Short mmCIF file of C-alpha atoms and ligand atoms in Angstrom, two decimals:
data_model
loop_
_atom_site.label_atom_id
_atom_site.label_comp_id
_atom_site.label_asym_id
_atom_site.label_seq_id
_atom_site.Cartn_x
_atom_site.Cartn_y
_atom_site.Cartn_z
CA UNK K 1 29.77 -35.73 -10.86
CA UNK K 2 27.56 -32.39 -11.90
CA UNK K 3 23.28 -32.58 -10.86
CA UNK K 4 21.63 -32.23 -14.54
CA UNK K 5 19.30 -28.81 -13.66
CA UNK K 6 16.43 -29.07 -16.21
CA UNK K 7 15.01 -25.48 -17.06
CA UNK K 8 10.96 -24.77 -16.75
CA UNK K 9 8.88 -23.62 -19.52
CA UNK K 10 6.55 -20.60 -19.24
CA UNK K 11 3.31 -20.60 -19.43
CA UNK K 12 2.26 -17.47 -22.14
CA UNK K 13 -0.43 -15.40 -20.16
CA UNK K 14 -1.97 -15.93 -23.40
CA UNK K 15 -2.64 -19.57 -23.08
CA UNK K 16 -3.20 -19.44 -19.76
CA UNK K 17 -6.09 -17.15 -19.71
CA UNK K 18 -7.52 -18.86 -22.89
CA UNK K 19 -8.49 -21.69 -21.03
CA UNK K 20 -6.35 -22.58 -17.81
CA UNK K 21 -7.47 -26.36 -17.51
CA UNK K 22 -6.17 -27.40 -20.73
CA UNK K 23 -2.40 -25.07 -20.28
CA UNK K 24 -2.42 -27.23 -16.82
CA UNK K 25 -2.97 -30.56 -18.30
CA UNK K 26 -0.45 -30.10 -21.23
CA UNK K 27 2.35 -28.22 -19.33
CA UNK K 28 1.93 -31.06 -16.12
CA UNK K 29 2.28 -34.60 -18.76
CA UNK K 30 5.71 -33.45 -19.14
CA UNK K 31 7.00 -31.38 -16.09
CA UNK K 32 5.92 -30.74 -12.58
CA UNK K 33 6.48 -27.17 -12.59
CA UNK K 34 5.86 -24.66 -14.89
CA UNK K 35 6.68 -20.59 -14.89
CA UNK K 36 3.42 -18.44 -14.84
CA UNK K 37 4.78 -15.43 -17.32
CA UNK K 38 2.29 -12.88 -15.15
CA UNK K 39 5.27 -14.35 -12.26
CA UNK K 40 5.31 -16.93 -10.14
CA UNK K 41 6.15 -20.94 -10.18
CA UNK K 42 3.36 -22.83 -10.41
CA UNK K 43 3.35 -26.80 -8.88
CA UNK K 44 0.57 -29.02 -11.13
CA UNK K 45 1.31 -32.39 -9.75
CA UNK K 46 -1.44 -34.23 -6.87
CA UNK K 47 1.92 -35.73 -5.33
CA UNK K 48 4.42 -32.94 -5.58
CA UNK K 49 1.62 -30.73 -4.61
CA UNK K 50 -0.18 -32.27 -1.80
CA UNK K 51 3.74 -32.80 -0.74
CA UNK K 52 4.81 -29.58 -0.65
CA UNK K 53 1.61 -28.16 1.43
CA UNK K 54 4.21 -29.27 4.24
CA UNK K 55 7.51 -28.36 3.70
CA UNK K 56 8.65 -25.56 6.22
CA UNK K 57 11.07 -24.88 3.04
CA UNK K 58 7.44 -22.59 2.04
CA UNK K 59 6.36 -20.21 4.22
CA UNK K 60 3.36 -18.35 4.04
CA UNK K 61 3.27 -14.40 2.51
CA UNK K 62 3.19 -12.58 5.45
CA UNK K 63 3.19 -8.63 3.77
CA UNK K 64 4.97 -9.53 0.47
CA UNK K 65 1.46 -8.70 -1.02
CA UNK K 66 0.05 -5.70 -0.59
CA UNK K 67 3.77 -4.44 -0.03
CA UNK K 68 4.35 -5.74 -3.90
CA UNK K 69 0.96 -3.88 -4.89
CA UNK K 70 2.80 -0.07 -3.45
CA UNK K 71 -0.19 -0.86 0.19
CA UNK K 72 1.81 -0.14 2.77
CA UNK K 73 -0.69 0.82 5.37
CA UNK K 74 -3.82 0.98 6.22
CA UNK K 75 -7.63 -1.33 6.59
CA UNK K 76 -6.18 -3.62 4.15
CA UNK K 77 -2.57 -4.33 4.77
CA UNK K 78 -3.75 -5.02 8.40
CA UNK K 79 -5.69 -7.97 6.95
CA UNK K 80 -2.21 -9.35 5.83
CA UNK K 81 0.02 -8.44 9.06
CA UNK K 82 -2.22 -9.24 11.76
CA UNK K 83 -3.77 -12.10 10.35
CA UNK K 84 -3.35 -15.64 10.44
CA UNK K 85 -4.11 -16.58 6.84
CA UNK K 86 -0.10 -14.77 6.24
CA UNK K 87 1.48 -15.73 9.07
CA UNK K 88 4.21 -18.66 9.62
CA UNK K 89 5.27 -20.49 13.12
CA UNK K 90 3.78 -19.66 16.24
CA UNK K 91 2.01 -16.83 14.92
CA UNK K 92 -0.08 -18.38 12.49
CA UNK K 93 -0.68 -20.51 15.97
CA UNK K 94 -1.79 -18.27 18.53
CA UNK K 95 -4.25 -16.70 15.58
CA UNK K 96 -5.76 -19.66 14.95
CA UNK K 97 -6.07 -22.18 17.14
CA UNK K 98 -9.42 -19.93 19.00
CA UNK K 99 -11.13 -19.34 15.78
CA UNK K 100 -10.58 -23.23 14.90
CA UNK K 101 -11.45 -24.08 18.38
CA UNK K 102 -14.86 -22.41 17.85
CA UNK K 103 -15.62 -22.70 14.11
CA UNK K 104 -16.44 -26.28 15.67
CA UNK K 105 -18.75 -25.67 18.77
CA UNK K 106 -20.31 -23.78 15.39
CA UNK K 107 -20.65 -27.08 13.05
CA UNK K 108 -22.84 -28.97 15.66
CA UNK K 109 -24.28 -26.36 16.36
CA UNK K 110 -27.29 -25.18 14.56
CA UNK K 111 -25.69 -24.25 11.10
CA UNK K 112 -27.54 -26.15 9.03
CA UNK K 113 -30.51 -24.97 10.45
CA UNK K 114 -30.29 -20.93 9.97
CA UNK K 115 -28.40 -21.97 6.33
CA UNK K 116 -31.57 -23.84 4.93
CA UNK K 117 -33.81 -20.91 6.58
CA UNK K 118 -31.25 -17.83 4.88
CA UNK K 119 -31.43 -20.10 1.58
CA UNK K 120 -35.48 -20.75 1.39
CA UNK K 121 -35.68 -17.48 2.23
CA UNK K 122 -33.71 -15.95 -0.89
CA UNK K 123 -35.69 -17.80 -3.15
CA UNK K 124 -38.85 -17.17 -1.40
CA UNK K 125 -37.87 -13.19 -2.53
CA UNK K 126 -37.60 -14.86 -6.34
CA UNK K 127 -39.65 -17.65 -6.85
CA UNK K 128 -42.10 -16.23 -8.22
CA UNK K 129 -40.55 -14.22 -11.31
CA UNK K 130 -39.21 -17.68 -12.61
CA UNK K 131 -35.80 -16.73 -13.62
CA UNK K 132 -32.10 -15.42 -11.05
CA UNK K 133 -28.95 -14.46 -11.18
CA UNK K 134 -27.04 -17.40 -9.30
CA UNK K 135 -23.80 -15.68 -8.73
CA UNK K 136 -25.29 -11.91 -7.17
CA UNK K 137 -28.63 -13.77 -5.60
CA UNK K 138 -27.81 -16.83 -4.33
CA UNK K 139 -24.27 -18.03 -4.03
CA UNK K 140 -23.66 -15.06 -3.11
CA UNK K 141 -25.48 -14.06 -0.31
CA UNK K 142 -25.61 -17.45 1.13
CA UNK K 143 -22.14 -17.50 2.67
CA UNK K 144 -22.89 -13.18 4.04
CA UNK K 145 -26.13 -14.49 5.92
CA UNK K 146 -23.95 -17.21 6.99
CA UNK K 147 -21.26 -14.97 8.86
CA UNK K 148 -23.52 -12.73 9.59
CA UNK K 149 -26.09 -15.42 11.88
CA UNK K 150 -22.82 -16.95 13.34
CA UNK K 151 -22.17 -13.33 14.64
CA UNK K 152 -25.27 -13.07 15.72
CA UNK K 153 -25.30 -9.53 13.56
CA UNK K 154 -29.37 -7.98 13.69
CA UNK K 155 -31.45 -8.02 10.48
CA UNK K 156 -31.80 -3.91 9.67
CA UNK K 157 -28.03 -4.04 9.94
CA UNK K 158 -27.40 -7.38 7.54
CA UNK K 159 -27.49 -5.07 3.86
CA UNK K 160 -24.37 -2.86 5.02
CA UNK K 161 -22.49 -5.95 5.77
CA UNK K 162 -22.93 -6.96 2.54
CA UNK K 163 -22.36 -4.22 0.35
CA UNK K 164 -19.31 -3.48 2.71
CA UNK K 165 -18.18 -7.27 2.34
CA UNK K 166 -18.72 -7.42 -1.75
CA UNK K 167 -16.28 -4.32 -1.76
CA UNK K 168 -13.92 -5.46 0.26
CA UNK K 169 -13.50 -8.18 -1.46
CA UNK K 170 -13.02 -6.56 -4.73
CA UNK K 171 -9.31 -6.30 -3.12
CA UNK K 172 -8.53 -10.17 -3.54
CA UNK K 173 -9.55 -10.29 -7.15
CA UNK K 174 -7.57 -10.69 -9.95
CA UNK K 175 -8.05 -7.97 -12.02
CA UNK K 176 -9.33 -5.14 -9.07
CA UNK K 177 -8.51 -1.55 -10.90
CA UNK K 178 -7.28 1.16 -8.57
CA UNK K 179 -10.94 2.89 -7.68
CA UNK K 180 -12.19 -0.69 -6.60
CA UNK K 181 -9.38 -1.20 -4.08
CA UNK K 182 -9.70 2.56 -3.13
CA UNK K 183 -13.31 1.72 -2.23
CA UNK K 184 -12.33 -1.83 -0.71
CA UNK K 185 -9.62 0.05 1.37
CA UNK K 186 -12.73 2.03 2.84
CA UNK K 187 -14.95 -1.25 3.46
CA UNK K 188 -12.28 -2.61 5.12
CA UNK K 189 -12.36 -0.13 7.17
CA UNK K 190 -15.92 0.62 7.60
CA UNK K 191 -16.09 -3.75 8.45
CA UNK K 192 -13.46 -3.32 11.14
CA UNK K 193 -15.84 -0.93 13.61
CA UNK K 194 -18.48 -2.94 13.06
CA UNK K 195 -16.56 -5.97 14.54
CA UNK K 196 -15.20 -3.62 17.29
CA UNK K 197 -18.59 -2.54 18.27
CA UNK K 198 -20.74 -6.05 18.13
CA UNK K 199 -17.19 -7.29 19.81
CA UNK K 200 -17.34 -4.70 22.26
CA UNK K 201 -20.91 -5.08 23.06
CA UNK K 202 -20.40 -8.78 23.73
CA UNK K 203 -17.70 -8.34 26.14
CA UNK K 204 -20.54 -6.86 28.46
CA UNK K 205 -23.43 -9.98 28.10
CA UNK K 206 -21.48 -13.25 27.28
CA UNK K 207 -23.46 -15.90 26.05
CA UNK K 208 -23.47 -19.01 24.54
CA UNK K 209 -23.13 -18.26 20.25
CA UNK K 210 -20.44 -18.30 18.69
CA UNK K 211 -18.64 -15.02 19.24
CA UNK K 212 -18.94 -15.32 22.55
CA UNK K 213 -17.23 -18.60 22.11
CA UNK K 214 -14.13 -17.20 20.67
CA UNK K 215 -13.50 -14.63 23.16
CA UNK K 216 -14.05 -16.40 26.19
CA UNK K 217 -11.31 -19.23 24.31
CA UNK K 218 -9.64 -15.89 23.65
CA UNK K 219 -9.27 -14.88 26.90
CA UNK K 220 -8.48 -17.89 28.40
CA UNK K 221 -4.93 -18.04 25.90
CA UNK K 222 -4.31 -13.99 26.72
CA UNK K 223 -1.94 -14.71 23.89
CA UNK K 224 -4.19 -12.94 21.17
CA UNK K 225 -4.28 -9.24 20.69
CA UNK K 226 -7.07 -6.92 20.73
CA UNK K 227 -5.92 -6.02 17.22
CA UNK K 228 -5.45 -9.51 16.36
CA UNK K 229 -8.75 -10.27 17.62
CA UNK K 230 -10.42 -8.93 15.30
CA UNK K 231 -8.40 -9.63 12.04
CA UNK K 232 -9.42 -12.52 12.36
CA UNK K 233 -13.08 -12.15 12.41
CA UNK K 234 -12.59 -9.58 9.36
CA UNK K 235 -9.72 -14.12 7.75
CA UNK K 236 -13.62 -15.00 8.30
CA UNK K 237 -15.36 -13.38 6.18
CA UNK K 238 -13.21 -13.41 3.60
CA UNK K 239 -12.07 -16.73 3.22
CA UNK K 240 -16.16 -18.06 4.48
CA UNK K 241 -17.31 -15.97 1.05
CA UNK K 242 -16.04 -15.48 -2.70
CA UNK K 243 -14.81 -19.80 -2.13
CA UNK K 244 -18.05 -20.46 -1.32
CA UNK K 245 -20.13 -18.42 -4.20
CA UNK K 246 -17.30 -19.82 -7.00
CA UNK K 247 -17.99 -23.52 -5.82
CA UNK K 248 -21.63 -22.27 -5.46
CA UNK K 249 -21.91 -21.09 -8.62
CA UNK K 250 -19.66 -24.11 -10.09
CA UNK K 251 -22.10 -27.14 -8.58
CA UNK K 252 -25.16 -25.93 -10.02
CA UNK K 253 -23.90 -24.73 -13.10
CA UNK K 254 -22.09 -28.73 -13.17
CA UNK K 255 -25.15 -30.45 -12.07
CA UNK K 256 -26.83 -28.77 -14.38
CA UNK K 257 -26.00 -29.22 -17.43
CA UNK K 258 -25.35 -33.61 -16.67
CA UNK K 259 -29.21 -33.54 -16.70
CA UNK K 260 -29.31 -37.41 -15.38
CA UNK K 261 -26.97 -36.87 -12.52
CA UNK K 262 -28.52 -33.23 -11.23
CA UNK K 263 -31.71 -35.14 -11.06
CA UNK K 264 -30.19 -37.96 -9.31
CA UNK K 265 -29.67 -35.64 -6.38
CA UNK K 266 -32.98 -33.81 -6.23
CA UNK K 267 -33.93 -37.10 -5.62
CA UNK K 268 -31.49 -38.63 -3.30
CA UNK K 269 -30.94 -35.65 -0.70
CA UNK K 270 -27.78 -38.24 0.15
CA UNK K 271 -26.11 -38.25 -3.08
CA UNK K 272 -25.21 -33.55 -1.70
CA UNK K 273 -22.09 -34.67 -0.18
CA UNK K 274 -20.30 -36.30 -3.12
CA UNK K 275 -21.99 -33.50 -5.36
CA UNK K 276 -20.13 -30.14 -3.54
CA UNK K 277 -17.19 -33.12 -2.92
CA UNK K 278 -16.84 -33.86 -7.20
CA UNK K 279 -18.14 -30.42 -7.77
CA UNK K 280 -15.02 -28.93 -5.63
CA UNK K 281 -12.60 -31.39 -7.56
CA UNK K 282 -13.93 -29.88 -11.28
CA UNK K 283 -13.69 -26.59 -10.60
CA UNK K 284 -12.92 -25.61 -7.41
CA UNK K 285 -13.54 -22.37 -5.62
CA UNK K 286 -10.16 -21.68 -4.75
CA UNK K 287 -7.21 -22.03 -7.99
CA UNK K 288 -4.26 -22.95 -5.58
CA UNK K 289 -2.76 -21.43 -2.72
CA UNK K 290 0.19 -18.82 -2.05
CA UNK K 291 3.63 -19.22 -0.89
CA UNK K 292 7.27 -18.30 -0.58
CA UNK K 293 10.14 -20.22 -1.19
CA UNK K 294 13.04 -20.28 1.33
CA UNK K 295 15.15 -22.52 -0.36
CA UNK K 296 15.95 -24.08 -2.94
CA UNK K 297 13.24 -26.68 -4.03
CA UNK K 298 14.42 -29.84 -6.55
CA UNK K 299 11.60 -31.74 -8.06
CA UNK K 300 12.77 -34.86 -10.47
CA UNK K 301 16.00 -32.34 -10.90
CA UNK K 302 13.30 -29.04 -11.70
CA UNK K 303 14.22 -26.81 -9.40
CA UNK K 304 12.44 -23.81 -7.69
CA UNK K 305 14.66 -21.45 -6.28
CA UNK K 306 14.83 -19.31 -2.84
CA UNK K 307 12.48 -16.51 -2.86
CA UNK K 308 9.90 -16.63 -5.88
CA UNK K 309 6.64 -16.88 -5.06
CA UNK K 310 4.72 -20.76 -5.74
CA UNK K 311 1.45 -21.78 -6.34
CA UNK K 312 0.23 -24.86 -5.56
CA UNK K 313 -2.44 -25.51 -7.96
CA UNK K 314 -5.35 -27.61 -6.48
CA UNK K 315 -6.92 -26.76 -10.12
CA UNK K 316 -4.44 -28.46 -11.67
CA UNK K 317 -4.08 -30.73 -9.31
CA UNK K 318 -7.02 -32.11 -8.56
CA UNK K 319 -7.19 -32.91 -12.62
CA UNK K 320 -4.20 -35.28 -12.68
CA UNK K 321 -4.24 -38.60 -14.78
CA UNK K 322 -2.31 -39.50 -12.10
CA UNK K 323 -5.09 -39.28 -8.99
CA UNK K 324 -8.17 -39.07 -10.91
CA UNK K 325 -10.12 -41.60 -13.38
CA UNK K 326 -11.00 -39.36 -16.06
CA UNK K 327 -10.37 -36.69 -14.60
CA UNK K 328 -11.67 -33.97 -17.30
CA UNK K 329 -15.15 -35.69 -16.48
CA UNK K 330 -17.84 -34.50 -13.82
CA UNK K 331 -18.63 -37.49 -11.89
CA UNK K 332 -20.42 -37.68 -8.42
CA UNK K 333 -20.36 -41.66 -8.27
CA UNK K 334 -16.63 -41.47 -9.05
CA UNK K 335 -15.00 -44.09 -6.46
CA UNK K 336 -11.49 -42.76 -6.83
CA UNK K 337 -13.22 -38.92 -4.77
CA UNK K 338 -11.52 -38.78 -1.27
CA UNK K 339 -13.15 -36.69 0.66
CA UNK K 340 -10.98 -33.89 2.23
CA UNK K 341 -9.43 -33.35 -0.67
CA UNK K 342 -6.46 -30.55 -2.09
CA UNK K 343 -9.79 -27.84 -2.85
CA UNK K 344 -9.23 -27.16 0.72
CA UNK K 345 -5.22 -26.62 0.98
CA UNK K 346 -3.02 -28.36 3.36
CA UNK K 347 -0.74 -29.00 5.79
CA UNK K 348 -1.06 -26.12 9.16
CA UNK K 349 -3.25 -23.54 6.62
CA UNK K 350 -6.16 -25.86 5.89
CA UNK K 351 -9.23 -24.09 5.92
CA UNK K 352 -9.93 -23.55 9.62
CA UNK K 353 -13.87 -23.81 8.27
CA UNK K 354 -13.54 -26.87 5.61
CA UNK K 355 -17.11 -28.18 7.47
CA UNK K 356 -18.78 -24.85 7.56
CA UNK K 357 -17.92 -24.33 3.51
CA UNK K 358 -18.69 -28.37 3.68
CA UNK K 359 -22.32 -27.43 4.61
CA UNK K 360 -23.07 -23.82 3.80
CA UNK K 361 -22.59 -25.57 -0.19
CA UNK K 362 -24.54 -29.61 0.49
CA UNK K 363 -27.72 -27.30 2.26
CA UNK K 364 -27.14 -24.38 0.12
CA UNK K 365 -27.57 -27.61 -2.96
CA UNK K 366 -30.17 -28.77 -1.16
CA UNK K 367 -32.82 -26.12 -0.88
CA UNK K 368 -32.24 -25.73 -4.59
CA UNK K 369 -33.17 -29.23 -5.49
CA UNK K 370 -36.22 -28.94 -3.70
CA UNK K 371 -37.81 -26.11 -4.24
CA UNK K 372 -36.65 -26.16 -7.93
CA UNK K 373 -36.10 -30.06 -9.38
CA UNK K 374 -37.05 -28.16 -12.73
CA UNK K 375 -34.61 -25.56 -13.04
CA UNK K 376 -33.07 -25.13 -15.82
CA UNK K 377 -29.26 -23.33 -17.40
CA UNK K 378 -30.36 -20.35 -19.01
CA UNK K 379 -26.36 -18.79 -19.15
CA UNK K 380 -24.35 -21.24 -17.70
CA UNK K 381 -20.60 -19.42 -16.14
CA UNK K 382 -17.35 -19.48 -17.22
CA UNK K 383 -14.83 -19.43 -14.96
CA UNK K 384 -11.61 -17.02 -14.29
CA UNK K 385 -8.67 -17.18 -12.46
CA UNK K 386 -6.28 -19.54 -11.69
CA UNK K 387 -4.22 -18.51 -9.15
CA UNK K 388 -5.92 -17.91 -6.01
CA UNK K 389 -9.71 -16.94 -5.71
CA UNK K 390 -11.49 -17.60 -8.75
CA UNK K 391 -14.84 -15.41 -10.36
CA UNK K 392 -17.58 -16.23 -12.40
CA UNK K 393 -19.65 -14.27 -15.17
CA UNK K 394 -23.20 -15.02 -14.99
CA UNK K 395 -24.62 -17.88 -14.06
CA UNK K 396 -28.46 -17.63 -15.26
CA UNK K 397 -31.25 -20.09 -13.83
CA UNK K 398 -34.78 -20.28 -15.05
CA UNK K 399 -37.50 -22.44 -14.34
C1 LIG C 401 -16.06 -24.23 -0.37
C2 LIG C 401 -15.78 -23.04 0.96
C3 LIG C 401 -15.11 -23.30 1.06
C4 LIG C 401 -12.89 -23.51 0.10
C5 LIG C 401 -12.87 -24.35 -0.92
C6 LIG C 401 -11.64 -23.16 1.28
C7 LIG C 401 -10.61 -23.32 0.44
C8 LIG C 401 -9.87 -22.73 1.53
C9 LIG C 401 -7.88 -23.41 0.89
C10 LIG C 401 -7.66 -23.42 -0.51
C11 LIG C 401 -7.72 -22.83 2.10
C12 LIG C 401 -6.05 -22.85 2.52
C13 LIG C 401 -5.39 -21.10 2.39
C14 LIG C 401 -3.97 -21.22 2.59
O1 LIG C 401 -3.18 -22.41 2.61
O2 LIG C 401 -2.67 -19.83 1.50
C15 LIG C 401 -8.37 -22.16 3.34
C16 LIG C 401 -8.22 -21.05 4.37
C17 LIG C 401 -8.96 -20.80 5.63
N1 LIG C 401 -10.41 -20.83 5.04
FE1 LIG C 401 -11.85 -22.26 3.17
N2 LIG C 401 -12.15 -22.20 2.40
C18 LIG C 401 -13.96 -22.24 1.85
C19 LIG C 401 -14.59 -22.74 3.12
C20 LIG C 401 -14.39 -21.18 4.18
C21 LIG C 401 -15.12 -21.34 5.22
C22 LIG C 401 -16.85 -21.36 4.87
C23 LIG C 401 -14.39 -20.27 5.88
C24 LIG C 401 -15.26 -19.39 7.39
C25 LIG C 401 -15.97 -19.29 7.91
C26 LIG C 401 -13.58 -20.36 5.68
C27 LIG C 401 -12.14 -19.35 6.16
C28 LIG C 401 -10.64 -20.02 5.97
C29 LIG C 401 -9.70 -19.52 6.62
C30 LIG C 401 -9.97 -17.97 7.76
C31 LIG C 401 -8.23 -19.67 6.49
C32 LIG C 401 -7.40 -19.66 6.86
C33 LIG C 401 -6.64 -20.77 7.77
C34 LIG C 401 -5.63 -20.34 7.29
O3 LIG C 401 -4.62 -19.89 7.84
O4 LIG C 401 -4.94 -21.37 9.01
N3 LIG C 401 -12.80 -21.05 4.69
N4 LIG C 401 -9.51 -22.21 2.85
#
């Protein structure tokens, strides 16, 4: 008997841009997958996203994304060509291994203390003013300061580093203009040049910091080229900035919109960990991970054909009614929250620095709660983007 192939529905750009959570919810109820009008198949349900994160028929995108946008060389292209995030199999393992071990060393070190110090310094700068735009002046700066600390940057270089990272990250936004992409290319070149100089100075006198640890591991492994060393650091910077920024804005706005939960965190800092987890579930900083299908994939009779762009949507999966009670309710006391969930991806590419990301979010939250317990949300942000990194609109706080 011939097998019945079901018709996959298309989610229009208008409906997804109007409210992505609602659109995913509508389609998720009846279909495990949908096609996006802008291109690509999106996997909607928790069990499927979870399972397919480990499926070898879905591979990382290599250089397909910049090539599709007409970029075939240069500093941005190199990030895709030599980085771990876009690599598969042995190349991926080779590039990830030393970074992963060096990051593990950071987690048990002084990282949390240095994040708290940076957070307090930022707040000192505008405490008197009684107002701040959280996205640009706290959530955007804190992860870059954390990275600058990890890399051992001298204070006088931090502002230029911050500017270059912001410009480079523009490339990864869903609506990047050609002018922003040209700026991003120049910024990526500067960041790579800067890291090269930093590494050269490190190799001379090794000590016990993150970079020295990373270089010692690379030297011991002897299977990562000098270019790859620099590009993995660039990927650490890219992976560790916008994702944290969006998540930090989301957790602050979610908690302040539910005063009792904000109050609870102010009174008990130990709740920061579940507040961070629940906020990442409710409004993840990264909407999903992007893959290419190398074979037909059958999900209960609905087929993703080979050769397609596939989005494993954590944004949809983390609101799946099959997995969470009242998924559209933000509740830091929920009992069905799994500590390590799909907001950090899954399978071989699962976030290499989840512990650092969580530490930044928890310390960033606790410092805000300690210093500004009476703060109010003046402008509530909205979240834009339903494929990869999400952007937030203004989030103004007053106290
Ligand atoms: C809220 C914080 C964070 C979130 C939500 C997040 C999320 C993710 C996700 C979903 C992936 C998987 C991407 C994929 O499979 O295509 C990933 C990978 C990655 N993340 Fe994170 N991340 C966070 C923080 C960080 C931080 C702080 C760093 C670095 C300091 C970082 C560096 C990376 C890198 C380098 C990868 C690539 C791993 C690989 O390809 O093997 N992330 N992250």
